[in-house]
Coordinates of C-alpha atoms in Angstrom, one line a residue:
X1 CA 0.0 0.0 0.0
X2 CA 1.3 3.4 -0.9
X3 CA 2.4 5.1 2.3
X4 CA 1.0 8.4 1.1
X5 CA -2.5 7.0 1.5
X6 CA -2.0 5.4 4.9
X7 CA -3.6 7.2 7.9
X8 CA -1.2 9.1 10.2
X9 CA -0.5 7.8 13.6
X10 CA -2.8 8.9 16.3
X11 CA -0.2 11.0 18.1
X12 CA 0.7 12.7 14.8
X13 CA -3.0 13.7 14.2
X14 CA -3.2 15.3 17.7
X15 CA 0.1 17.1 17.6
X16 CA -0.8 19.6 15.0
X17 CA 2.1 18.7 12.7
X18 CA 0.2 17.2 9.8
X19 CA 1.8 19.6 7.4
X20 CA 5.3 18.5 8.5
X21 CA 4.4 14.8 8.0
X22 CA 3.0 15.6 4.6
X23 CA 6.2 17.4 3.7
X24 CA 8.3 14.4 4.7
X25 CA 6.2 12.1 2.6
X26 CA 6.1 14.3 -0.4
X27 CA 9.8 14.9 -0.2
X28 CA 10.4 11.2 -0.1
X29 CA 8.3 10.8 -3.2
X30 CA 9.8 13.6 -5.3
X31 CA 13.5 13.4 -4.5
X32 CA 16.1 10.8 -4.7
X33 CA 17.5 8.5 -2.0
X34 CA 19.5 11.4 -0.6
X35 CA 16.4 12.9 0.8
X36 CA 15.5 9.7 2.5
X37 CA 18.9 9.4 4.1
X38 CA 18.9 13.0 5.3
X39 CA 15.5 12.6 6.8
X40 CA 16.5 9.4 8.6
X41 CA 19.7 11.0 10.0
X42 CA 17.7 14.1 11.0
X43 CA 15.2 12.0 12.9
X44 CA 17.9 10.0 14.6
X45 CA 19.8 13.2 15.7
X46 CA 16.5 14.8 16.8
X47 CA 15.7 11.7 18.9
X48 CA 19.1 11.8 20.6
X49 CA 18.7 15.6 21.2
X50 CA 15.2 15.2 22.8
X51 CA 16.6 13.3 25.8
X52 CA 15.0 10.0 25.2
X53 CA 11.8 9.4 27.3
X54 CA 12.3 12.4 29.5
X55 CA 9.2 14.6 29.3
X56 CA 9.1 18.4 29.3
X57 CA 8.0 20.0 32.6
X58 CA 4.4 21.3 32.3
X59 CA 3.9 25.0 32.7
X60 CA 1.9 26.1 35.8
X61 CA -1.6 27.4 35.3
X62 CA -1.8 31.2 34.6
X63 CA -5.5 31.8 35.4
X64 CA -8.0 30.7 37.9
X65 CA -10.0 29.0 35.3
X66 CA -7.1 26.7 34.6
X67 CA -6.7 25.8 38.3
X68 CA -8.1 22.3 39.0
X69 CA -10.7 22.0 41.6
X70 CA -9.1 19.0 43.2
X71 CA -5.3 19.4 44.0
X72 CA -5.0 15.6 44.1
X73 CA -6.2 15.4 40.5
X74 CA -3.8 18.1 39.7
X75 CA -0.9 16.2 41.0
X76 CA -2.0 13.1 39.1
X77 CA -2.3 15.2 35.9
X78 CA 1.1 16.7 36.4
X79 CA 2.7 13.3 36.6
X80 CA 4.4 12.4 33.2
X81 CA 2.7 9.7 31.2
X82 CA 4.0 7.5 28.4
X83 CA 1.7 9.1 25.8
X84 CA 2.7 12.6 26.7
X85 CA 6.4 11.5 26.4
X86 CA 5.7 10.2 22.9
X87 CA 3.9 13.4 21.9
X88 CA 6.6 15.6 23.2
X89 CA 9.4 13.5 21.5
X90 CA 7.4 13.4 18.3
X91 CA 6.9 17.2 18.3
X92 CA 10.6 17.9 19.0
X93 CA 11.7 15.6 16.2
X94 CA 9.3 17.0 13.6
X95 CA 10.2 20.6 14.6
X96 CA 13.9 19.9 14.2
X97 CA 13.2 18.2 10.9
X98 CA 11.2 21.2 9.7
X99 CA 14.0 23.6 10.6
X100 CA 16.7 21.4 8.8
X101 CA 14.3 21.0 5.8
X102 CA 14.0 24.8 5.6
X103 CA 17.8 25.2 5.9
X104 CA 18.3 22.8 3.0
X105 CA 15.8 24.7 0.9
X106 CA 17.6 28.0 1.6
X107 CA 20.9 26.3 0.8
X108 CA 19.8 24.8 -2.5
X109 CA 17.3 27.5 -3.5
X110 CA 18.6 30.8 -2.2
X111 CA 16.5 33.9 -2.0
X112 CA 16.5 36.1 -5.1
X113 CA 18.8 39.2 -4.9
X114 CA 17.3 42.6 -5.3
X115 CA 18.7 42.8 -8.8
X116 CA 17.0 39.5 -9.7
X117 CA 13.7 40.8 -8.3
X118 CA 14.0 44.0 -10.3
X119 CA 14.7 41.9 -13.5
X120 CA 11.6 39.8 -12.7
X121 CA 9.5 43.0 -12.3
X122 CA 10.8 44.3 -15.6
X123 CA 9.9 41.0 -17.3
X124 CA 6.4 41.1 -15.9
X125 CA 6.0 44.6 -17.4
X126 CA 7.1 43.4 -20.8
X127 CA 4.2 41.7 -22.5
X128 CA 4.8 38.4 -24.3
X129 CA 4.1 38.1 -27.9
X130 CA 1.2 35.7 -29.0
X131 CA 3.6 33.0 -30.1
X132 CA 5.3 32.9 -26.7
X133 CA 1.9 32.8 -25.0
X134 CA 0.9 29.8 -27.1
X135 CA 4.2 28.1 -26.1
X136 CA 3.5 28.8 -22.5
X137 CA 0.3 26.8 -22.7
X138 CA -1.9 26.0 -19.8
X139 CA -1.0 22.3 -19.8
X140 CA 2.2 20.4 -19.3
X141 CA 2.5 17.5 -21.8
X142 CA 4.4 15.3 -19.4
X143 CA 2.7 15.8 -16.0
X144 CA -0.7 17.4 -16.3
X145 CA -4.0 15.6 -16.2
X146 CA -5.0 14.7 -19.7
X147 CA -8.7 14.5 -19.3
X148 CA -10.6 15.8 -16.2
X149 CA -13.1 13.0 -16.4
X150 CA -10.6 10.4 -15.1
X151 CA -11.0 12.1 -11.7
X152 CA -14.8 12.4 -11.9
X153 CA -16.4 8.9 -11.3
X154 CA -19.8 10.2 -12.4
X155 CA -18.6 11.1 -15.8
X156 CA -16.5 8.2 -17.1
X157 CA -16.8 4.6 -18.2
X158 CA -15.5 1.6 -16.3
X159 CA -11.9 0.7 -16.9
X160 CA -11.3 -1.9 -19.6
X161 CA -11.5 -5.4 -18.1
X162 CA -8.2 -7.1 -17.7
X163 CA -7.5 -9.8 -20.4
X164 CA -7.0 -13.4 -19.3
X165 CA -4.0 -13.7 -17.1
X166 CA -0.9 -15.3 -18.6
X167 CA 0.4 -18.2 -16.6
X168 CA 3.7 -17.0 -15.4
X169 CA 6.3 -17.2 -12.6
X170 CA 5.9 -13.7 -11.1
X171 CA 9.3 -13.9 -9.5
X172 CA 11.1 -13.7 -12.9
X173 CA 8.6 -12.0 -15.2
X174 CA 9.9 -8.5 -15.0
X175 CA 13.5 -9.4 -14.2
X176 CA 13.9 -10.7 -17.7
X177 CA 13.2 -7.4 -19.5
X178 CA 16.8 -6.4 -20.2
X179 CA 17.5 -9.9 -21.7
X180 CA 14.3 -9.6 -23.7
X181 CA 15.6 -6.4 -25.2
X182 CA 18.9 -8.0 -26.2
X183 CA 17.1 -10.8 -28.0
X184 CA 14.3 -8.8 -29.6
X185 CA 16.5 -6.0 -31.0
X186 CA 19.8 -7.7 -31.7
X187 CA 21.6 -6.3 -34.8
X188 CA 21.0 -8.5 -37.7
X189 CA 17.5 -9.4 -36.7
X190 CA 14.9 -9.4 -39.4
X191 CA 11.5 -7.8 -38.7
X192 CA 8.4 -7.6 -40.9
X193 CA 6.3 -4.4 -40.8
X194 CA 2.6 -4.1 -41.8
X195 CA 1.1 -0.6 -42.6
X196 CA -1.0 0.7 -39.8
X197 CA -2.9 4.0 -39.6
X198 CA -2.5 5.2 -36.0
X199 CA -5.2 7.0 -34.0
X200 CA -5.5 10.8 -34.3
X201 CA -3.1 12.6 -32.0
X202 CA -4.2 12.5 -28.4
X203 CA -2.9 12.7 -24.9
X204 CA -2.8 16.5 -24.7
X205 CA -5.6 18.7 -23.4
X206 CA -5.9 20.4 -26.8
X207 CA -6.7 17.1 -28.6
X208 CA -9.9 15.2 -28.6
X209 CA -9.8 11.6 -27.3
X210 CA -10.6 9.0 -30.0
X211 CA -13.7 6.9 -29.5
X212 CA -11.6 3.7 -29.3
X213 CA -9.6 5.0 -26.3
X214 CA -10.9 4.7 -22.8
X215 CA -9.7 7.6 -20.6
X216 CA -10.6 5.5 -17.5
X217 CA -7.5 3.4 -18.3
X218 CA -5.2 6.5 -17.8
X219 CA -3.7 6.3 -14.4
X220 CA -2.1 3.8 -12.0
X221 CA -4.5 2.0 -9.7
X222 CA -5.1 -1.3 -8.0
X223 CA -6.6 -2.6 -11.2
X224 CA -3.4 -1.8 -13.1
X225 CA -1.1 -3.2 -10.4
X226 CA -2.9 -6.5 -10.4
X227 CA -0.7 -7.6 -13.3
X228 CA 3.0 -7.4 -14.0
X229 CA 4.3 -4.7 -16.4
X230 CA 5.6 -7.4 -18.7
X231 CA 2.1 -8.9 -18.9
X232 CA 0.6 -5.5 -19.7
X233 CA 3.1 -5.0 -22.5
X234 CA 2.3 -8.5 -23.9
X235 CA -1.4 -7.5 -24.2
X236 CA -0.6 -4.1 -25.7
X237 CA -1.9 -3.2 -29.2
X238 CA -1.2 0.1 -31.0
X239 CA -4.4 2.1 -31.2
X240 CA -5.7 2.3 -34.8
X241 CA -7.5 5.2 -36.5
X242 CA -11.1 6.2 -36.0
X243 CA -12.8 9.4 -37.1
X244 CA -15.2 9.3 -34.1
X245 CA -14.2 11.1 -30.9
X246 CA -14.8 9.9 -27.4
X247 CA -17.2 12.8 -26.8
X248 CA -19.3 11.9 -29.9
X249 CA -19.5 8.3 -28.7
X250 CA -20.7 9.3 -25.3
X251 CA -23.2 11.8 -26.6
X252 CA -24.7 9.1 -28.8
X253 CA -24.9 6.8 -25.8
X254 CA -22.7 4.1 -27.5
X255 CA -20.9 1.5 -25.3
X256 CA -17.3 1.9 -24.3
X257 CA -14.5 0.7 -26.7
X258 CA -13.9 -2.5 -24.8
X259 CA -17.5 -3.6 -25.7
X260 CA -17.4 -2.4 -29.3
X261 CA -14.6 -1.8 -31.8
X262 CA -14.8 1.7 -33.2
X263 CA -11.6 1.4 -35.2
X264 CA -11.7 2.0 -39.0
X265 CA -9.5 -0.7 -40.5
X266 CA -8.4 -0.7 -44.2
X267 CA -10.4 -3.1 -46.3
X268 CA -7.8 -3.7 -49.0
X269 CA -4.7 -5.9 -48.4
X270 CA -1.5 -3.9 -48.1
X271 CA 2.1 -4.7 -48.9
X272 CA 4.6 -5.3 -46.1
X273 CA 8.1 -4.1 -45.5
X274 CA 11.0 -6.3 -44.3
X275 CA 13.8 -4.7 -42.3
X276 CA 17.1 -5.9 -41.0
X277 CA 18.4 -4.1 -37.9
X278 CA 21.8 -2.7 -38.7
X279 CA 22.8 -0.3 -35.9
X280 CA 21.4 0.9 -32.6
X281 CA 21.0 4.7 -32.5
X282 CA 19.2 5.4 -29.2
X283 CA 16.9 3.9 -26.5
X284 CA 17.4 1.0 -24.2
X285 CA 15.6 -1.4 -21.9
X286 CA 14.3 1.4 -19.8
X287 CA 14.5 4.4 -22.1
X288 CA 11.2 4.4 -24.0
X289 CA 11.3 4.5 -27.8
X290 CA 14.0 2.4 -29.5
X291 CA 15.6 3.9 -32.6
X292 CA 17.6 1.8 -35.1
X293 CA 19.3 2.3 -38.5
X294 CA 17.8 -0.4 -40.7
X295 CA 18.3 -1.9 -44.1
X296 CA 15.1 -2.4 -46.2
X297 CA 15.3 -5.9 -47.6
X298 CA 11.9 -6.0 -49.2
X299 CA 9.2 -3.5 -50.0
X300 CA 11.3 -0.3 -50.5
X301 CA 9.9 0.4 -53.9
X302 CA 6.3 -0.1 -52.9
X303 CA 6.6 2.7 -50.2
X304 CA 9.0 4.9 -52.1
X305 CA 11.8 4.6 -49.5
X306 CA 15.5 4.3 -49.8
X307 CA 17.5 1.1 -48.9
X308 CA 18.4 2.5 -45.5
X309 CA 15.9 4.1 -43.1
X310 CA 15.5 4.9 -39.4
X311 CA 12.9 2.8 -37.6
X312 CA 11.5 4.1 -34.3
X313 CA 9.9 1.4 -32.2
X314 CA 7.3 2.5 -29.6
X315 CA 7.6 -0.8 -27.6
X316 CA 5.9 -0.4 -24.2
X317 CA 7.9 -3.3 -22.8
X318 CA 10.9 -0.9 -22.5
X319 CA 9.2 2.2 -21.2
X320 CA 9.8 3.3 -17.7
X321 CA 7.0 2.3 -15.3
X322 CA 7.5 5.5 -13.4
X323 CA 5.6 8.9 -13.5
X324 CA 3.8 10.8 -15.0
X325 CA 1.1 9.1 -12.8
X326 CA -1.7 9.6 -15.4
X327 CA 0.3 8.0 -18.2
X328 CA 1.1 4.4 -17.7
X329 CA 3.9 3.1 -19.8
X330 CA 1.7 1.3 -22.4
X331 CA -0.4 4.5 -22.8
X332 CA 2.7 6.6 -23.3
X333 CA 3.7 4.3 -26.2
X334 CA 0.3 5.0 -27.9
X335 CA 0.4 8.7 -27.0
X336 CA 3.9 9.2 -28.5
X337 CA 3.2 7.3 -31.7
X338 CA -0.1 9.1 -32.3
X339 CA 1.4 12.6 -31.8
X340 CA 4.6 11.9 -33.7
X341 CA 3.0 10.2 -36.6
X342 CA 0.3 12.9 -36.7
X343 CA 3.0 15.7 -36.9
X344 CA 4.9 13.9 -39.6
X345 CA 1.8 13.1 -41.6
X346 CA 0.8 16.8 -41.6
X347 CA 4.2 17.8 -42.7
X348 CA 4.1 15.2 -45.5
X349 CA 0.7 16.4 -46.6
X350 CA 2.0 20.0 -46.9
X351 CA 5.2 18.9 -48.6
X352 CA 7.3 20.1 -45.7
X353 CA 9.5 17.1 -45.0
X354 CA 12.7 15.7 -46.4
X355 CA 15.6 17.7 -47.7
X356 CA 15.9 20.7 -47.7
X357 CA 13.2 20.9 -45.1
X358 CA 13.7 20.7 -41.3
X359 CA 11.8 17.4 -40.8
X360 CA 13.3 14.1 -42.0
X361 CA 11.4 12.4 -44.8
X362 CA 8.5 10.4 -43.4
X363 CA 7.7 7.0 -44.9
X364 CA 4.7 6.0 -42.8
X365 CA 3.4 4.2 -39.7
X366 CA 3.5 0.4 -39.3
X367 CA 3.2 -2.3 -36.7
X368 CA 5.7 -5.1 -36.0
X369 CA 5.2 -8.4 -34.3
X370 CA 7.9 -8.8 -31.7
X371 CA 8.4 -12.2 -30.1
X372 CA 9.0 -12.3 -26.4
X373 CA 11.2 -15.0 -25.0
X374 CA 10.8 -15.2 -21.2
X375 CA 11.6 -18.2 -19.0
X376 CA 8.8 -17.0 -16.7
X377 CA 6.2 -18.0 -19.3
X378 CA 4.9 -21.4 -18.3
X379 CA 3.9 -23.7 -21.1
X380 CA 5.2 -25.8 -24.0
X381 CA 5.9 -22.7 -26.2
X382 CA 7.6 -20.0 -24.1
X383 CA 7.2 -17.4 -27.0
X384 CA 4.5 -14.8 -27.1
X385 CA 4.1 -12.2 -29.8
X386 CA 3.3 -8.6 -29.0
X387 CA 2.3 -5.8 -31.4
X388 CA 4.6 -2.8 -31.5
X389 CA 4.0 0.5 -33.3
X390 CA 6.8 1.7 -35.6
X391 CA 7.4 4.8 -37.8
X392 CA 10.0 4.9 -40.6
X393 CA 12.0 8.0 -41.3
X394 CA 14.8 9.3 -43.5
X395 CA 18.3 8.5 -42.2
X396 CA 20.3 11.7 -41.7
X397 CA 24.0 10.9 -41.3
X398 CA 24.6 13.8 -38.9
X399 CA 25.1 14.6 -35.3
X400 CA 23.3 16.7 -32.8
X401 CA 24.4 20.2 -31.9
X402 CA 24.8 19.2 -28.3
X403 CA 27.3 16.5 -29.2
X404 CA 29.4 19.1 -31.1
X405 CA 29.6 21.3 -28.1
X406 CA 30.8 21.4 -24.5
X407 CA 29.0 23.3 -21.7
X408 CA 31.9 25.5 -20.6
X409 CA 30.3 28.8 -21.5
X410 CA 28.8 31.3 -19.0
X411 CA 26.0 29.7 -17.1
X412 CA 26.5 26.5 -19.0
X413 CA 26.2 27.9 -22.5
X414 CA 27.4 25.9 -25.4
X415 CA 31.1 25.9 -26.3
X416 CA 31.5 24.6 -29.9
X417 CA 34.6 22.5 -30.6
X418 CA 36.0 24.3 -33.6
X419 CA 36.9 22.3 -36.7
X420 CA 37.4 24.8 -39.4
X421 CA 37.3 23.3 -42.9
X422 CA 37.0 24.7 -46.5
X423 CA 33.5 25.9 -47.3
X424 CA 32.5 23.0 -49.5
X425 CA 34.8 20.3 -48.2
X426 CA 33.2 16.9 -48.8
X427 CA 32.3 15.0 -45.6
X428 CA 33.5 17.8 -43.2
X429 CA 31.4 20.1 -41.1
X430 CA 32.6 23.7 -41.0
X431 CA 32.2 24.9 -37.4
X432 CA 33.4 28.5 -37.8
X433 CA 31.1 31.2 -36.3
X434 CA 29.9 32.2 -39.8
X435 CA 29.0 28.6 -40.7
X436 CA 27.2 28.1 -37.4
X437 CA 25.1 31.2 -38.0
X438 CA 24.3 29.9 -41.5
X439 CA 23.0 26.6 -39.9
X440 CA 21.0 28.7 -37.4
X441 CA 19.5 30.5 -40.4
X442 CA 18.5 27.2 -42.0
X443 CA 16.9 26.1 -38.7
X444 CA 14.9 29.3 -38.3
X445 CA 13.8 29.1 -41.9
X446 CA 12.6 25.5 -41.5
X447 CA 10.9 26.2 -38.2
X448 CA 8.7 29.0 -39.4
X449 CA 7.7 27.0 -42.5
X450 CA 6.6 24.2 -40.1
X451 CA 4.5 26.8 -38.3
X452 CA 3.0 27.8 -41.6
X453 CA 2.2 24.1 -42.2
X454 CA 0.3 23.9 -38.9
X455 CA 2.8 22.1 -36.7
X456 CA 3.8 23.8 -33.5
X457 CA 6.6 22.8 -31.2
X458 CA 5.2 22.7 -27.7
X459 CA 8.5 21.7 -26.2
X460 CA 11.4 24.2 -25.9
X461 CA 14.0 24.1 -28.7
X462 CA 16.8 21.8 -27.6
X463 CA 20.3 21.3 -29.1
X464 CA 19.7 17.5 -28.5
X465 CA 17.0 17.6 -31.1
X466 CA 18.8 19.5 -33.9
X467 CA 20.9 17.4 -36.2
X468 CA 23.6 18.9 -38.6
X469 CA 25.2 16.9 -41.4
X470 CA 28.0 17.9 -43.8
X471 CA 26.9 18.4 -47.4
X472 CA 28.8 17.8 -50.6
X473 CA 27.8 21.2 -52.0
X474 CA 26.1 24.2 -50.5
X475 CA 24.7 24.4 -47.0
X476 CA 25.0 21.7 -44.4
X477 CA 21.9 19.7 -43.8
X478 CA 20.0 20.8 -40.7
X479 CA 17.2 18.7 -39.4
X480 CA 15.0 18.5 -36.3
X481 CA 13.9 15.3 -34.6
X482 CA 11.6 14.6 -31.6
X483 CA 8.1 15.5 -32.8
X484 CA 6.1 13.7 -30.2
X485 CA 5.5 16.9 -28.3
X486 CA 4.4 18.8 -31.3
X487 CA 0.9 20.2 -31.7
X488 CA -0.9 19.7 -35.1
X489 CA -3.3 22.7 -35.2
X490 CA -5.9 21.2 -37.5
X491 CA -6.3 18.1 -35.2
X492 CA -7.0 20.3 -32.1
X493 CA -10.5 20.7 -30.7
X494 CA -10.1 24.4 -31.1
X495 CA -7.7 25.1 -33.9
X496 CA -5.9 28.5 -33.7
X497 CA -5.5 28.8 -37.5
X498 CA -3.2 31.8 -36.9
X499 CA -1.4 31.5 -40.2
X500 CA -4.2 30.5 -42.5
X501 CA -4.6 34.0 -43.9
X502 CA -0.8 34.4 -44.5
X503 CA 0.4 34.2 -48.1
X504 CA 3.8 33.4 -46.8
X505 CA 5.3 31.9 -43.7
X506 CA 5.7 34.3 -40.7
X507 CA 8.9 36.2 -40.7
X508 CA 11.5 34.6 -38.3
X509 CA 11.8 37.9 -36.4
X510 CA 8.2 37.6 -35.1
X511 CA 9.1 34.1 -33.7
X512 CA 12.7 34.5 -32.4
X513 CA 13.0 38.1 -31.4
X514 CA 12.6 37.0 -27.8
X515 CA 15.7 35.4 -26.3
X516 CA 13.5 32.8 -24.6
X517 CA 13.1 30.6 -27.7
X518 CA 16.8 30.3 -28.5
X519 CA 18.2 30.3 -24.9
X520 CA 19.2 26.6 -25.2
X521 CA 21.4 27.4 -28.2
X522 CA 23.3 30.2 -26.5
X523 CA 27.0 29.8 -27.5
X524 CA 26.1 28.4 -30.9
X525 CA 25.5 32.1 -31.6
X526 CA 27.5 34.8 -29.7
X527 CA 26.6 34.7 -26.0
X528 CA 26.5 38.5 -25.8
X529 CA 23.3 38.4 -27.9
X530 CA 21.5 37.1 -24.8
X531 CA 22.4 40.2 -22.8
X532 CA 19.4 42.3 -21.8
X533 CA 20.7 45.5 -23.4
X534 CA 21.9 43.8 -26.6
X535 CA 19.7 44.2 -29.7
X536 CA 21.7 42.0 -32.1
X537 CA 19.4 39.0 -31.6
X538 CA 16.6 41.2 -32.9
X539 CA 18.5 42.8 -35.6
X540 CA 20.2 39.7 -37.0
X541 CA 17.0 38.0 -38.3
X542 CA 15.7 41.2 -39.8
X543 CA 18.9 41.6 -41.8
X544 CA 19.3 37.9 -42.6
X545 CA 15.7 37.3 -43.9
X546 CA 15.4 40.5 -45.8
X547 CA 13.4 39.2 -48.7
X548 CA 9.8 38.6 -49.9
X549 CA 9.7 34.9 -48.9
X550 CA 8.3 35.7 -45.5
X551 CA 5.6 37.8 -43.9
X552 CA 6.2 41.3 -42.4
X553 CA 8.6 41.3 -39.4
X554 CA 6.7 43.7 -37.1
X555 CA 4.2 41.8 -34.9
X556 CA 1.8 44.7 -34.9
X557 CA 1.8 45.1 -38.7
X558 CA 1.2 41.5 -39.7
X559 CA -0.7 41.2 -43.0
X560 CA -0.5 44.5 -45.0
X561 CA 1.3 47.8 -44.9
X562 CA -0.4 51.2 -44.8
X563 CA -0.6 51.3 -48.6
X564 CA -2.5 48.1 -48.7
X565 CA 0.4 45.9 -50.0
X566 CA 2.3 43.3 -48.0
X567 CA 5.1 44.9 -46.0
X568 CA 8.6 43.8 -46.9
X569 CA 10.7 42.4 -44.1
X570 CA 13.0 45.1 -42.8
X571 CA 10.8 47.9 -43.8
X572 CA 10.7 50.7 -41.2
X573 CA 7.3 50.8 -39.4

């Protein structure tokens, strides 16, 4: 049983220290083992400082109303009791813990200086532009509750019944996960993929829940914990597409998805793709999605893909079973795939993927049958297949910006490792300041074109998610990965459609004029651009993108100039 839900001891309830006890438990849940060791040492030192079982001397009565009528009863009341000793000792320990806890907070999170407070006040007075406000959305994609109905028992369906239990040896079921990873995704393994249209993007507050998804299954509870995580992964199936939403289903009074299949499956047989795993790129037994470089051995021509592609497996067997609490690991696999495939599909539909665009070329969504070998499976055939969602992408033979830099700059800013090379040297990446700014220009150009296509990045721009690759001629290839936290505007319940009336993509100045958006790339461009009194970060995009390929640069003059025509970037307002 979770200790956070167990009742407090009787003496803790009477002592008036319920807040302190809650702080201990929340601290134990949110921090690492260090917090647990500190709290135990604190309690032990507090117990020794309290003098053991010696009770505090009671204070004499101060008013006549407090005087007992019978002095004999008074003498009995003043005698120390075992319960009062426990209360006094408990209060002393918790008071000392509270003091040390506050000292730790002050040590690790010092008070803001007057200068910092003045800066914060200045920031509050400076209004944010609409794009920044859209990025600072009201929900957090990793921690916030996805659907409020999961906490309202009167407005939700029952959880999906558990499937028949697999006969297993519980002692070894989950312990075999790392070995299962090595066997399932060993280089040289051949895997057959079948096309699979995933569900519409969901898992964010802005998205509607598909009709074949039950929000009552979102969250850890006794029902979920009744089975091992390996067994949940074995029963997992990627959610297919349906045009009906969960709200429409409930309005029509239709049964929940575990009683009726609302999925819209293709009626015509489709070709398959055969892959051979060549090289491991990222992921692991506890790291979520597994990414591999693969060789296409069959079906490349049918899907117009090259001989080498990147396959991203959303296998719930290898997701962390830890928080966020409203997204169990098998749900996160479906959430990630629906959102990532939805973003790539929108970019493919608007011809905004593949070179020279920012997004890698997208070749579609599939499912793979992965065989699980686990000695805990009892039976004549200890192999069980599970269905895993996969997306196939263009292989970009590059490296991330973060891997090209150290963090030795001011306040951890990027420090590029300089490798100067001739401008068009084949197979070499020019890391000179001018070349880095040219790559930044390519990134900003692609970013605003994605906005124009209706794909917004809800997560902050990260150097881990920007790849750069040397090119034989011209500019280096710049690409962005990690689209699972993107927002596809046309798939939202309330689309913003902020760029529908634009004849051209928004000017990069309107998006990147605030240092907030590019703060993670400080050092890739000059660090002094981030200074509060420095205007170069605003001036550079105006000068760099001074052409008619983008909309007007001034956020208050978007659309037309005073003369009725479109304002040219860089024109004085």
